[in-house]
Structure formats: structure tokens, C-alpha cells
PDB file of N, CA and C in Angstrom:
ATOM      1  N   UNK A 120      30.899  83.579-104.671  1.00 46.00           N
ATOM      2  CA  UNK A 120      29.670  82.791-104.642  1.00 46.00           C
ATOM      3  C   UNK A 120      29.809  81.687-105.703  1.00 46.00           C
ATOM      4  N   UNK A 121      29.489  80.450-105.338  1.00 50.00           N
ATOM      5  CA  UNK A 121      29.630  79.383-106.325  1.00 50.00           C
ATOM      6  C   UNK A 121      28.358  79.221-107.144  1.00 50.00           C
ATOM      7  N   UNK A 122      28.446  78.415-108.171  1.00 53.00           N
ATOM      8  CA  UNK A 122      27.364  78.218-109.140  1.00 53.00           C
ATOM      9  C   UNK A 122      26.068  77.764-108.478  1.00 53.00           C
ATOM     10  N   UNK A 123      26.134  77.007-107.396  1.00 52.00           N
ATOM     11  CA  UNK A 123      24.936  76.419-106.811  1.00 52.00           C
ATOM     12  C   UNK A 123      24.265  77.321-105.785  1.00 52.00           C
ATOM     13  N   UNK A 124      24.892  78.417-105.418  1.00 47.00           N
ATOM     14  CA  UNK A 124      24.255  79.325-104.476  1.00 47.00           C
ATOM     15  C   UNK A 124      23.771  80.608-105.138  1.00 47.00           C
ATOM     16  N   UNK A 125      24.097  80.785-106.388  1.00 58.00           N
ATOM     17  CA  UNK A 125      23.620  81.970-107.089  1.00 58.00           C
ATOM     18  C   UNK A 125      22.338  81.659-107.853  1.00 58.00           C
ATOM     19  N   UNK A 126      21.724  82.680-108.357  1.00 69.00           N
ATOM     20  CA  UNK A 126      20.503  82.518-109.144  1.00 69.00           C
ATOM     21  C   UNK A 126      20.811  81.695-110.392  1.00 69.00           C
ATOM     22  N   UNK A 127      19.990  80.693-110.655  1.00 70.00           N
ATOM     23  CA  UNK A 127      20.163  79.854-111.843  1.00 70.00           C
ATOM     24  C   UNK A 127      19.297  80.419-112.955  1.00 70.00           C
ATOM     25  N   UNK A 128      19.884  80.636-114.099  1.00 83.00           N
ATOM     26  CA  UNK A 128      19.169  81.181-115.239  1.00 83.00           C
ATOM     27  C   UNK A 128      18.283  80.108-115.873  1.00 83.00           C
ATOM     28  N   UNK A 129      18.889  79.033-116.362  1.00 90.00           N
ATOM     29  CA  UNK A 129      18.152  77.974-117.046  1.00 90.00           C
ATOM     30  C   UNK A 129      18.866  76.648-116.820  1.00 90.00           C
ATOM     31  N   UNK A 130      18.079  75.573-116.752  1.00 92.00           N
ATOM     32  CA  UNK A 130      18.631  74.232-116.573  1.00 92.00           C
ATOM     33  C   UNK A 130      18.224  73.375-117.760  1.00 92.00           C
ATOM     34  N   UNK A 131      19.198  72.711-118.341  1.00 94.00           N
ATOM     35  CA  UNK A 131      18.969  71.779-119.444  1.00 94.00           C
ATOM     36  C   UNK A 131      19.229  70.369-118.928  1.00 94.00           C
ATOM     37  N   UNK A 132      18.269  69.478-119.113  1.00 93.00           N
ATOM     38  CA  UNK A 132      18.431  68.067-118.775  1.00 93.00           C
ATOM     39  C   UNK A 132      18.685  67.345-120.092  1.00 93.00           C
ATOM     40  N   UNK A 133      19.766  66.577-120.160  1.00 94.00           N
ATOM     41  CA  UNK A 133      20.176  65.949-121.412  1.00 94.00           C
ATOM     42  C   UNK A 133      20.369  64.452-121.224  1.00 94.00           C
ATOM     43  N   UNK A 134      19.775  63.674-122.140  1.00 92.00           N
ATOM     44  CA  UNK A 134      19.991  62.235-122.148  1.00 92.00           C
ATOM     45  C   UNK A 134      20.047  61.746-123.593  1.00 92.00           C
ATOM     46  N   UNK A 135      20.602  60.565-123.767  1.00 90.00           N
ATOM     47  CA  UNK A 135      20.627  59.910-125.074  1.00 90.00           C
ATOM     48  C   UNK A 135      19.942  58.559-124.933  1.00 90.00           C
ATOM     49  N   UNK A 136      19.342  58.110-126.021  1.00 88.00           N
ATOM     50  CA  UNK A 136      18.620  56.844-125.952  1.00 88.00           C
ATOM     51  C   UNK A 136      18.818  56.030-127.225  1.00 88.00           C
ATOM     52  N   UNK A 137      18.710  54.732-127.066  1.00 84.00           N
ATOM     53  CA  UNK A 137      18.730  53.788-128.178  1.00 84.00           C
ATOM     54  C   UNK A 137      17.838  52.618-127.768  1.00 84.00           C
ATOM     55  N   UNK A 138      16.669  52.521-128.385  1.00 80.00           N
ATOM     56  CA  UNK A 138      15.715  51.434-128.095  1.00 80.00           C
ATOM     57  C   UNK A 138      15.330  51.363-126.621  1.00 80.00           C
ATOM     58  N   UNK A 139      15.018  52.498-126.040  1.00 84.00           N
ATOM     59  CA  UNK A 139      14.647  52.502-124.623  1.00 84.00           C
ATOM     60  C   UNK A 139      13.402  53.375-124.424  1.00 84.00           C
ATOM     61  N   UNK A 140      12.403  53.112-125.207  1.00 81.00           N
ATOM     62  CA  UNK A 140      11.183  53.913-125.185  1.00 81.00           C
ATOM     63  C   UNK A 140      10.579  54.013-123.783  1.00 81.00           C
ATOM     64  N   UNK A 141      10.349  52.885-123.131  1.00 83.00           N
ATOM     65  CA  UNK A 141       9.678  52.869-121.835  1.00 83.00           C
ATOM     66  C   UNK A 141      10.500  53.596-120.777  1.00 83.00           C
ATOM     67  N   UNK A 142      11.796  53.289-120.693  1.00 86.00           N
ATOM     68  CA  UNK A 142      12.648  53.944-119.698  1.00 86.00           C
ATOM     69  C   UNK A 142      12.761  55.443-119.942  1.00 86.00           C
ATOM     70  N   UNK A 143      12.874  55.837-121.199  1.00 87.00           N
ATOM     71  CA  UNK A 143      13.027  57.253-121.511  1.00 87.00           C
ATOM     72  C   UNK A 143      11.753  58.018-121.173  1.00 87.00           C
ATOM     73  N   UNK A 144      10.612  57.482-121.542  1.00 86.00           N
ATOM     74  CA  UNK A 144       9.338  58.147-121.212  1.00 86.00           C
ATOM     75  C   UNK A 144       9.165  58.256-119.699  1.00 86.00           C
ATOM     76  N   UNK A 145       9.555  57.224-118.959  1.00 87.00           N
ATOM     77  CA  UNK A 145       9.435  57.236-117.500  1.00 87.00           C
ATOM     78  C   UNK A 145      10.348  58.289-116.891  1.00 87.00           C
ATOM     79  N   UNK A 146      11.583  58.378-117.350  1.00 86.00           N
ATOM     80  CA  UNK A 146      12.502  59.358-116.774  1.00 86.00           C
ATOM     81  C   UNK A 146      12.041  60.785-117.084  1.00 86.00           C
ATOM     82  N   UNK A 147      11.494  61.021-118.272  1.00 85.00           N
ATOM     83  CA  UNK A 147      10.948  62.338-118.611  1.00 85.00           C
ATOM     84  C   UNK A 147       9.761  62.657-117.706  1.00 85.00           C
ATOM     85  N   UNK A 148       8.892  61.697-117.526  1.00 84.00           N
ATOM     86  CA  UNK A 148       7.728  61.884-116.656  1.00 84.00           C
ATOM     87  C   UNK A 148       8.156  62.170-115.219  1.00 84.00           C
ATOM     88  N   UNK A 149       9.153  61.436-114.739  1.00 84.00           N
ATOM     89  CA  UNK A 149       9.663  61.649-113.378  1.00 84.00           C
ATOM     90  C   UNK A 149      10.200  63.074-113.221  1.00 84.00           C
ATOM     91  N   UNK A 150      10.984  63.530-114.185  1.00 82.00           N
ATOM     92  CA  UNK A 150      11.530  64.888-114.108  1.00 82.00           C
ATOM     93  C   UNK A 150      10.410  65.932-114.094  1.00 82.00           C
ATOM     94  N   UNK A 151       9.434  65.734-114.972  1.00 80.00           N
ATOM     95  CA  UNK A 151       8.348  66.710-115.084  1.00 80.00           C
ATOM     96  C   UNK A 151       7.459  66.743-113.848  1.00 80.00           C
ATOM     97  N   UNK A 152       7.401  65.662-113.098  1.00 79.00           N
ATOM     98  CA  UNK A 152       6.525  65.609-111.926  1.00 79.00           C
ATOM     99  C   UNK A 152       7.146  66.258-110.693  1.00 79.00           C
ATOM    100  N   UNK A 153       8.408  66.606-110.781  1.00 74.00           N
ATOM    101  CA  UNK A 153       9.085  67.215-109.638  1.00 74.00           C
ATOM    102  C   UNK A 153       8.562  68.613-109.368  1.00 74.00           C
ATOM    103  N   UNK A 154       8.352  68.912-108.116  1.00 56.00           N
ATOM    104  CA  UNK A 154       7.872  70.234-107.713  1.00 56.00           C
ATOM    105  C   UNK A 154       8.804  71.329-108.214  1.00 56.00           C
ATOM    106  N   UNK A 155      10.103  71.169-107.980  1.00 68.00           N
ATOM    107  CA  UNK A 155      11.057  72.192-108.387  1.00 68.00           C
ATOM    108  C   UNK A 155      11.185  72.309-109.895  1.00 68.00           C
ATOM    109  N   UNK A 156      11.001  71.209-110.603  1.00 66.00           N
ATOM    110  CA  UNK A 156      11.122  71.236-112.054  1.00 66.00           C
ATOM    111  C   UNK A 156      10.136  72.237-112.646  1.00 66.00           C
ATOM    112  N   UNK A 157       8.927  72.262-112.119  1.00 66.00           N
ATOM    113  CA  UNK A 157       7.898  73.145-112.658  1.00 66.00           C
ATOM    114  C   UNK A 157       8.181  74.614-112.394  1.00 66.00           C
ATOM    115  N   UNK A 158       9.058  74.902-111.456  1.00 74.00           N
ATOM    116  CA  UNK A 158       9.411  76.290-111.161  1.00 74.00           C
ATOM    117  C   UNK A 158      10.673  76.730-111.892  1.00 74.00           C
ATOM    118  N   UNK A 159      11.357  75.805-112.502  1.00 78.00           N
ATOM    119  CA  UNK A 159      12.589  76.127-113.215  1.00 78.00           C
ATOM    120  C   UNK A 159      12.311  76.557-114.644  1.00 78.00           C
ATOM    121  N   UNK A 160      13.169  77.414-115.163  1.00 87.00           N
ATOM    122  CA  UNK A 160      13.215  77.641-116.592  1.00 87.00           C
ATOM    123  C   UNK A 160      14.084  76.505-117.113  1.00 87.00           C
ATOM    124  N   UNK A 161      13.468  75.527-117.745  1.00 88.00           N
ATOM    125  CA  UNK A 161      14.215  74.316-118.088  1.00 88.00           C
ATOM    126  C   UNK A 161      13.737  73.710-119.396  1.00 88.00           C
ATOM    127  N   UNK A 162      14.602  72.864-119.929  1.00 91.00           N
ATOM    128  CA  UNK A 162      14.283  72.072-121.112  1.00 91.00           C
ATOM    129  C   UNK A 162      14.836  70.676-120.908  1.00 91.00           C
ATOM    130  N   UNK A 163      14.157  69.702-121.486  1.00 92.00           N
ATOM    131  CA  UNK A 163      14.645  68.322-121.511  1.00 92.00           C
ATOM    132  C   UNK A 163      15.032  68.025-122.960  1.00 92.00           C
ATOM    133  N   UNK A 164      16.262  67.628-123.150  1.00 94.00           N
ATOM    134  CA  UNK A 164      16.776  67.285-124.474  1.00 94.00           C
ATOM    135  C   UNK A 164      17.025  65.784-124.530  1.00 94.00           C
ATOM    136  N   UNK A 165      16.508  65.145-125.571  1.00 93.00           N
ATOM    137  CA  UNK A 165      16.723  63.718-125.781  1.00 93.00           C
ATOM    138  C   UNK A 165      17.376  63.546-127.150  1.00 93.00           C
ATOM    139  N   UNK A 166      18.521  62.899-127.152  1.00 92.00           N
ATOM    140  CA  UNK A 166      19.209  62.580-128.396  1.00 92.00           C
ATOM    141  C   UNK A 166      18.876  61.130-128.702  1.00 92.00           C
ATOM    142  N   UNK A 167      18.185  60.902-129.789  1.00 89.00           N
ATOM    143  CA  UNK A 167      17.708  59.573-130.147  1.00 89.00           C
ATOM    144  C   UNK A 167      18.659  58.981-131.172  1.00 89.00           C
ATOM    145  N   UNK A 168      19.410  57.955-130.767  1.00 84.00           N
ATOM    146  CA  UNK A 168      20.479  57.390-131.586  1.00 84.00           C
ATOM    147  C   UNK A 168      20.065  56.067-132.211  1.00 84.00           C
ATOM    148  N   UNK A 169      18.973  56.074-132.905  1.00 75.00           N
ATOM    149  CA  UNK A 169      18.508  54.868-133.575  1.00 75.00           C
ATOM    150  C   UNK A 169      17.535  54.088-132.720  1.00 75.00           C
ATOM    151  N   UNK A 170      16.540  53.532-133.343  1.00 72.00           N
ATOM    152  CA  UNK A 170      15.593  52.740-132.576  1.00 72.00           C
ATOM    153  C   UNK A 170      14.877  51.744-133.479  1.00 72.00           C
ATOM    154  N   UNK A 171      14.493  50.654-132.837  1.00 75.00           N
ATOM    155  CA  UNK A 171      13.674  49.646-133.500  1.00 75.00           C
ATOM    156  C   UNK A 171      12.352  49.501-132.771  1.00 75.00           C
ATOM    157  N   UNK A 172      12.206  50.228-131.664  1.00 77.00           N
ATOM    158  CA  UNK A 172      10.986  50.124-130.857  1.00 77.00           C
ATOM    159  C   UNK A 172      10.138  51.397-130.950  1.00 77.00           C
ATOM    160  N   UNK A 173      10.388  52.230-131.949  1.00 80.00           N
ATOM    161  CA  UNK A 173       9.608  53.452-132.189  1.00 80.00           C
ATOM    162  C   UNK A 173       9.773  54.485-131.069  1.00 80.00           C
ATOM    163  N   UNK A 174      10.947  54.531-130.463  1.00 81.00           N
ATOM    164  CA  UNK A 174      11.205  55.478-129.380  1.00 81.00           C
ATOM    165  C   UNK A 174      10.979  56.916-129.848  1.00 81.00           C
ATOM    166  N   UNK A 175      11.561  57.279-130.967  1.00 80.00           N
ATOM    167  CA  UNK A 175      11.476  58.663-131.449  1.00 80.00           C
ATOM    168  C   UNK A 175      10.025  59.076-131.671  1.00 80.00           C
ATOM    169  N   UNK A 176       9.267  58.228-132.351  1.00 82.00           N
ATOM    170  CA  UNK A 176       7.859  58.544-132.616  1.00 82.00           C
ATOM    171  C   UNK A 176       7.069  58.659-131.317  1.00 82.00           C
ATOM    172  N   UNK A 177       7.362  57.786-130.367  1.00 82.00           N
ATOM    173  CA  UNK A 177       6.692  57.816-129.078  1.00 82.00           C
ATOM    174  C   UNK A 177       6.989  59.114-128.321  1.00 82.00           C
ATOM    175  N   UNK A 178       8.228  59.559-128.366  1.00 82.00           N
ATOM    176  CA  UNK A 178       8.604  60.777-127.664  1.00 82.00           C
ATOM    177  C   UNK A 178       8.010  62.018-128.323  1.00 82.00           C
ATOM    178  N   UNK A 179       7.835  61.982-129.636  1.00 82.00           N
ATOM    179  CA  UNK A 179       7.210  63.109-130.324  1.00 82.00           C
ATOM    180  C   UNK A 179       5.775  63.314-129.861  1.00 82.00           C
ATOM    181  N   UNK A 180       5.146  62.272-129.348  1.00 82.00           N
ATOM    182  CA  UNK A 180       3.769  62.366-128.871  1.00 82.00           C
ATOM    183  C   UNK A 180       3.638  63.043-127.513  1.00 82.00           C
ATOM    184  N   UNK A 181       4.747  63.224-126.796  1.00 81.00           N
ATOM    185  CA  UNK A 181       4.691  63.875-125.486  1.00 81.00           C
ATOM    186  C   UNK A 181       4.400  65.353-125.699  1.00 81.00           C
ATOM    187  N   UNK A 182       3.365  65.815-125.057  1.00 75.00           N
ATOM    188  CA  UNK A 182       2.960  67.214-125.197  1.00 75.00           C
ATOM    189  C   UNK A 182       3.681  68.055-124.150  1.00 75.00           C
ATOM    190  N   UNK A 183       4.816  68.587-124.535  1.00 75.00           N
ATOM    191  CA  UNK A 183       5.584  69.438-123.640  1.00 75.00           C
ATOM    192  C   UNK A 183       6.404  70.393-124.494  1.00 75.00           C
ATOM    193  N   UNK A 184       6.155  71.667-124.328  1.00 80.00           N
ATOM    194  CA  UNK A 184       6.851  72.668-125.137  1.00 80.00           C
ATOM    195  C   UNK A 184       8.343  72.760-124.792  1.00 80.00           C
ATOM    196  N   UNK A 185       8.751  72.166-123.682  1.00 87.00           N
ATOM    197  CA  UNK A 185      10.145  72.220-123.263  1.00 87.00           C
ATOM    198  C   UNK A 185      10.913  70.943-123.564  1.00 87.00           C
ATOM    199  N   UNK A 186      10.344  70.062-124.366  1.00 90.00           N
ATOM    200  CA  UNK A 186      11.021  68.828-124.756  1.00 90.00           C
ATOM    201  C   UNK A 186      11.622  69.010-126.146  1.00 90.00           C
ATOM    202  N   UNK A 187      12.919  68.760-126.242  1.00 92.00           N
ATOM    203  CA  UNK A 187      13.627  68.868-127.516  1.00 92.00           C
ATOM    204  C   UNK A 187      14.143  67.491-127.909  1.00 92.00           C
ATOM    205  N   UNK A 188      13.900  67.109-129.151  1.00 91.00           N
ATOM    206  CA  UNK A 188      14.354  65.810-129.653  1.00 91.00           C
ATOM    207  C   UNK A 188      15.299  66.027-130.821  1.00 91.00           C
ATOM    208  N   UNK A 189      16.385  65.282-130.819  1.00 91.00           N
ATOM    209  CA  UNK A 189      17.314  65.289-131.944  1.00 91.00           C
ATOM    210  C   UNK A 189      17.546  63.843-132.344  1.00 91.00           C
ATOM    211  N   UNK A 190      17.350  63.557-133.615  1.00 91.00           N
ATOM    212  CA  UNK A 190      17.571  62.218-134.160  1.00 91.00           C
ATOM    213  C   UNK A 190      18.960  62.208-134.791  1.00 91.00           C
ATOM    214  N   UNK A 191      19.765  61.226-134.411  1.00 89.00           N
ATOM    215  CA  UNK A 191      21.108  61.076-134.971  1.00 89.00           C
ATOM    216  C   UNK A 191      21.221  59.678-135.580  1.00 89.00           C
ATOM    217  N   UNK A 192      22.251  59.409-136.375  1.00 86.00           N
ATOM    218  CA  UNK A 192      22.379  58.096-137.021  1.00 86.00           C
ATOM    219  C   UNK A 192      22.405  56.938-136.025  1.00 86.00           C
ATOM    220  N   UNK A 193      21.948  55.783-136.471  1.00 82.00           N
ATOM    221  CA  UNK A 193      21.850  54.589-135.627  1.00 82.00           C
ATOM    222  C   UNK A 193      23.173  54.142-135.031  1.00 82.00           C
ATOM    223  N   UNK A 194      24.276  54.464-135.669  1.00 81.00           N
ATOM    224  CA  UNK A 194      25.576  54.004-135.162  1.00 81.00           C
ATOM    225  C   UNK A 194      26.241  55.026-134.235  1.00 81.00           C
ATOM    226  N   UNK A 195      25.462  55.997-133.752  1.00 85.00           N
ATOM    227  CA  UNK A 195      25.981  56.987-132.815  1.00 85.00           C
ATOM    228  C   UNK A 195      25.893  56.410-131.406  1.00 85.00           C
ATOM    229  N   UNK A 196      27.012  56.298-130.754  1.00 85.00           N
ATOM    230  CA  UNK A 196      27.022  55.744-129.405  1.00 85.00           C
ATOM    231  C   UNK A 196      26.721  56.831-128.381  1.00 85.00           C
ATOM    232  N   UNK A 197      26.511  56.417-127.118  1.00 86.00           N
ATOM    233  CA  UNK A 197      26.048  57.307-126.068  1.00 86.00           C
ATOM    234  C   UNK A 197      26.935  58.542-125.918  1.00 86.00           C
ATOM    235  N   UNK A 198      28.237  58.356-125.853  1.00 90.00           N
ATOM    236  CA  UNK A 198      29.137  59.486-125.640  1.00 90.00           C
ATOM    237  C   UNK A 198      29.048  60.492-126.772  1.00 90.00           C
ATOM    238  N   UNK A 199      29.012  60.011-128.010  1.00 92.00           N
ATOM    239  CA  UNK A 199      28.886  60.917-129.159  1.00 92.00           C
ATOM    240  C   UNK A 199      27.531  61.611-129.160  1.00 92.00           C
ATOM    241  N   UNK A 200      26.488  60.881-128.818  1.00 92.00           N
ATOM    242  CA  UNK A 200      25.147  61.472-128.779  1.00 92.00           C
ATOM    243  C   UNK A 200      25.083  62.577-127.721  1.00 92.00           C
ATOM    244  N   UNK A 201      25.669  62.337-126.553  1.00 94.00           N
ATOM    245  CA  UNK A 201      25.674  63.354-125.499  1.00 94.00           C
ATOM    246  C   UNK A 201      26.492  64.574-125.931  1.00 94.00           C
ATOM    247  N   UNK A 202      27.584  64.352-126.616  1.00 95.00           N
ATOM    248  CA  UNK A 202      28.403  65.455-127.122  1.00 95.00           C
ATOM    249  C   UNK A 202      27.601  66.298-128.117  1.00 95.00           C
ATOM    250  N   UNK A 203      26.862  65.646-128.990  1.00 95.00           N
ATOM    251  CA  UNK A 203      26.002  66.356-129.942  1.00 95.00           C
ATOM    252  C   UNK A 203      24.972  67.193-129.191  1.00 95.00           C
ATOM    253  N   UNK A 204      24.393  66.623-128.146  1.00 95.00           N
ATOM    254  CA  UNK A 204      23.422  67.355-127.344  1.00 95.00           C
ATOM    255  C   UNK A 204      24.036  68.577-126.683  1.00 95.00           C
ATOM    256  N   UNK A 205      25.197  68.409-126.081  1.00 96.00           N
ATOM    257  CA  UNK A 205      25.875  69.534-125.423  1.00 96.00           C
ATOM    258  C   UNK A 205      26.197  70.631-126.437  1.00 96.00           C
ATOM    259  N   UNK A 206      26.677  70.244-127.604  1.00 96.00           N
ATOM    260  CA  UNK A 206      26.979  71.230-128.646  1.00 96.00           C
ATOM    261  C   UNK A 206      25.727  72.012-129.040  1.00 96.00           C
ATOM    262  N   UNK A 207      24.611  71.312-129.236  1.00 96.00           N
ATOM    263  CA  UNK A 207      23.369  71.970-129.633  1.00 96.00           C
ATOM    264  C   UNK A 207      22.836  72.886-128.538  1.00 96.00           C
ATOM    265  N   UNK A 208      22.874  72.431-127.306  1.00 96.00           N
ATOM    266  CA  UNK A 208      22.419  73.269-126.195  1.00 96.00           C
ATOM    267  C   UNK A 208      23.303  74.503-126.075  1.00 96.00           C
ATOM    268  N   UNK A 209      24.613  74.315-126.182  1.00 95.00           N
ATOM    269  CA  UNK A 209      25.570  75.404-125.982  1.00 95.00           C
ATOM    270  C   UNK A 209      25.431  76.518-127.006  1.00 95.00           C
ATOM    271  N   UNK A 210      24.857  76.224-128.150  1.00 95.00           N
ATOM    272  CA  UNK A 210      24.689  77.250-129.183  1.00 95.00           C
ATOM    273  C   UNK A 210      23.836  78.420-128.695  1.00 95.00           C
ATOM    274  N   UNK A 211      22.874  78.163-127.801  1.00 89.00           N
ATOM    275  CA  UNK A 211      21.985  79.219-127.336  1.00 89.00           C
ATOM    276  C   UNK A 211      22.011  79.421-125.830  1.00 89.00           C
ATOM    277  N   UNK A 212      22.762  78.616-125.102  1.00 93.00           N
ATOM    278  CA  UNK A 212      22.776  78.703-123.646  1.00 93.00           C
ATOM    279  C   UNK A 212      23.595  79.908-123.184  1.00 93.00           C
ATOM    280  N   UNK A 213      23.183  80.465-122.055  1.00 91.00           N
ATOM    281  CA  UNK A 213      23.939  81.542-121.432  1.00 91.00           C
ATOM    282  C   UNK A 213      25.062  80.944-120.595  1.00 91.00           C
ATOM    283  N   UNK A 214      26.033  81.757-120.250  1.00 89.00           N
ATOM    284  CA  UNK A 214      27.188  81.251-119.499  1.00 89.00           C
ATOM    285  C   UNK A 214      26.816  80.776-118.096  1.00 89.00           C
ATOM    286  N   UNK A 215      25.693  81.242-117.559  1.00 88.00           N
ATOM    287  CA  UNK A 215      25.299  80.802-116.213  1.00 88.00           C
ATOM    288  C   UNK A 215      24.232  79.712-116.241  1.00 88.00           C
ATOM    289  N   UNK A 216      23.933  79.167-117.409  1.00 92.00           N
ATOM    290  CA  UNK A 216      23.012  78.038-117.513  1.00 92.00           C
ATOM    291  C   UNK A 216      23.712  76.755-117.066  1.00 92.00           C
ATOM    292  N   UNK A 217      22.909  75.782-116.684  1.00 92.00           N
ATOM    293  CA  UNK A 217      23.442  74.502-116.221  1.00 92.00           C
ATOM    294  C   UNK A 217      22.935  73.391-117.139  1.00 92.00           C
ATOM    295  N   UNK A 218      23.824  72.479-117.515  1.00 94.00           N
ATOM    296  CA  UNK A 218      23.448  71.288-118.281  1.00 94.00           C
ATOM    297  C   UNK A 218      23.631  70.087-117.358  1.00 94.00           C
ATOM    298  N   UNK A 219      22.546  69.345-117.154  1.00 92.00           N
ATOM    299  CA  UNK A 219      22.596  68.136-116.339  1.00 92.00           C
ATOM    300  C   UNK A 219      22.473  66.943-117.269  1.00 92.00           C
ATOM    301  N   UNK A 220      23.511  66.144-117.352  1.00 93.00           N
ATOM    302  CA  UNK A 220      23.506  64.943-118.180  1.00 93.00           C
ATOM    303  C   UNK A 220      23.047  63.773-117.314  1.00 93.00           C
ATOM    304  N   UNK A 221      22.106  63.003-117.834  1.00 90.00           N
ATOM    305  CA  UNK A 221      21.616  61.863-117.063  1.00 90.00           C
ATOM    306  C   UNK A 221      21.355  60.689-117.981  1.00 90.00           C
ATOM    307  N   UNK A 222      21.405  59.514-117.398  1.00 88.00           N
ATOM    308  CA  UNK A 222      21.072  58.301-118.135  1.00 88.00           C
ATOM    309  C   UNK A 222      19.573  58.090-118.015  1.00 88.00           C
ATOM    310  N   UNK A 223      18.946  57.590-119.050  1.00 82.00           N
ATOM    311  CA  UNK A 223      17.493  57.502-119.059  1.00 82.00           C
ATOM    312  C   UNK A 223      16.923  56.325-118.249  1.00 82.00           C
ATOM    313  N   UNK A 224      17.752  55.650-117.494  1.00 80.00           N
ATOM    314  CA  UNK A 224      17.202  54.616-116.619  1.00 80.00           C
ATOM    315  C   UNK A 224      17.188  55.056-115.154  1.00 80.00           C
ATOM    316  N   UNK A 225      17.398  56.354-114.928  1.00 76.00           N
ATOM    317  CA  UNK A 225      17.297  56.843-113.562  1.00 76.00           C
ATOM    318  C   UNK A 225      15.825  56.976-113.170  1.00 76.00           C
ATOM    319  N   UNK A 226      15.574  56.867-111.886  1.00 72.00           N
ATOM    320  CA  UNK A 226      14.240  57.132-111.376  1.00 72.00           C
ATOM    321  C   UNK A 226      14.364  58.299-110.416  1.00 72.00           C
ATOM    322  N   UNK A 227      13.488  59.259-110.579  1.00 69.00           N
ATOM    323  CA  UNK A 227      13.496  60.447-109.741  1.00 69.00           C
ATOM    324  C   UNK A 227      12.268  60.383-108.850  1.00 69.00           C
ATOM    325  N   UNK A 228      12.463  60.083-107.558  1.00 68.00           N
ATOM    326  CA  UNK A 228      11.304  59.933-106.670  1.00 68.00           C
ATOM    327  C   UNK A 228      10.610  61.264-106.436  1.00 68.00           C
ATOM    328  N   UNK A 229       9.316  61.212-106.179  1.00 64.00           N
ATOM    329  CA  UNK A 229       8.568  62.425-105.837  1.00 64.00           C
ATOM    330  C   UNK A 229       9.102  63.004-104.545  1.00 64.00           C
ATOM    331  N   UNK A 230       9.062  64.306-104.457  1.00 59.00           N
ATOM    332  CA  UNK A 230       9.534  64.981-103.230  1.00 59.00           C
ATOM    333  C   UNK A 230       8.355  65.332-102.366  1.00 59.00           C
TER     334      UNK A 230
END
């Protein structure tokens, strides 16, 4: 049985951002509005790699117990930020958990 046909334990959605407050908030909102998202045991992780538009502060205002924010230095690029996120998630993730990496400019249409 492959990973996608067996029972999924937990799903982690991971993105990194730098000065993309509006896009990041929209992508989080899109994920949360999905019918299946609400039935999943899931978390959204955002690695904030520096901002001048108050992205981090704006994301802290989102009321969601499943949203995790990590602030990293301003000179952390996307690949390094995503690696930091994967490392942090992996510390507590089970072997059958799934990590979905996404860019914060995706749009997830309603189903």
C-alpha cells in the first residue's frame, strides 16, 4: 500500500515568506477554507525570513491554534528557510506524517 492510499496521521503545510504579508495571509486563508483541511489533523508552518511590511506581526494576529510561526534572520533565503522548517517539523513528526511544501503565492480554489 502506498503513502497516499493508507491512513494519513498528520499533514504539515510549510511555506517561507519575505515581505509577502498579503499573499501569505491569502494562502493561509485558502488552505483553512478547504473542506478537507478542516477534517485533517494538520498544522500550517510559516518561516518568516525578514520583513519590512510587518508580515510576522500580521501573521501573529491570525487566530488559529494550528498555525506555527518561526522567525529567522533577514538574510535567510527560501531554500534555507524551508530546510529550517522541515528540521523543526521533523523533530516531532511521526514517520507516516506528510510535509507539503508550498510557495505562498499559490491560490487554492474552494471545492
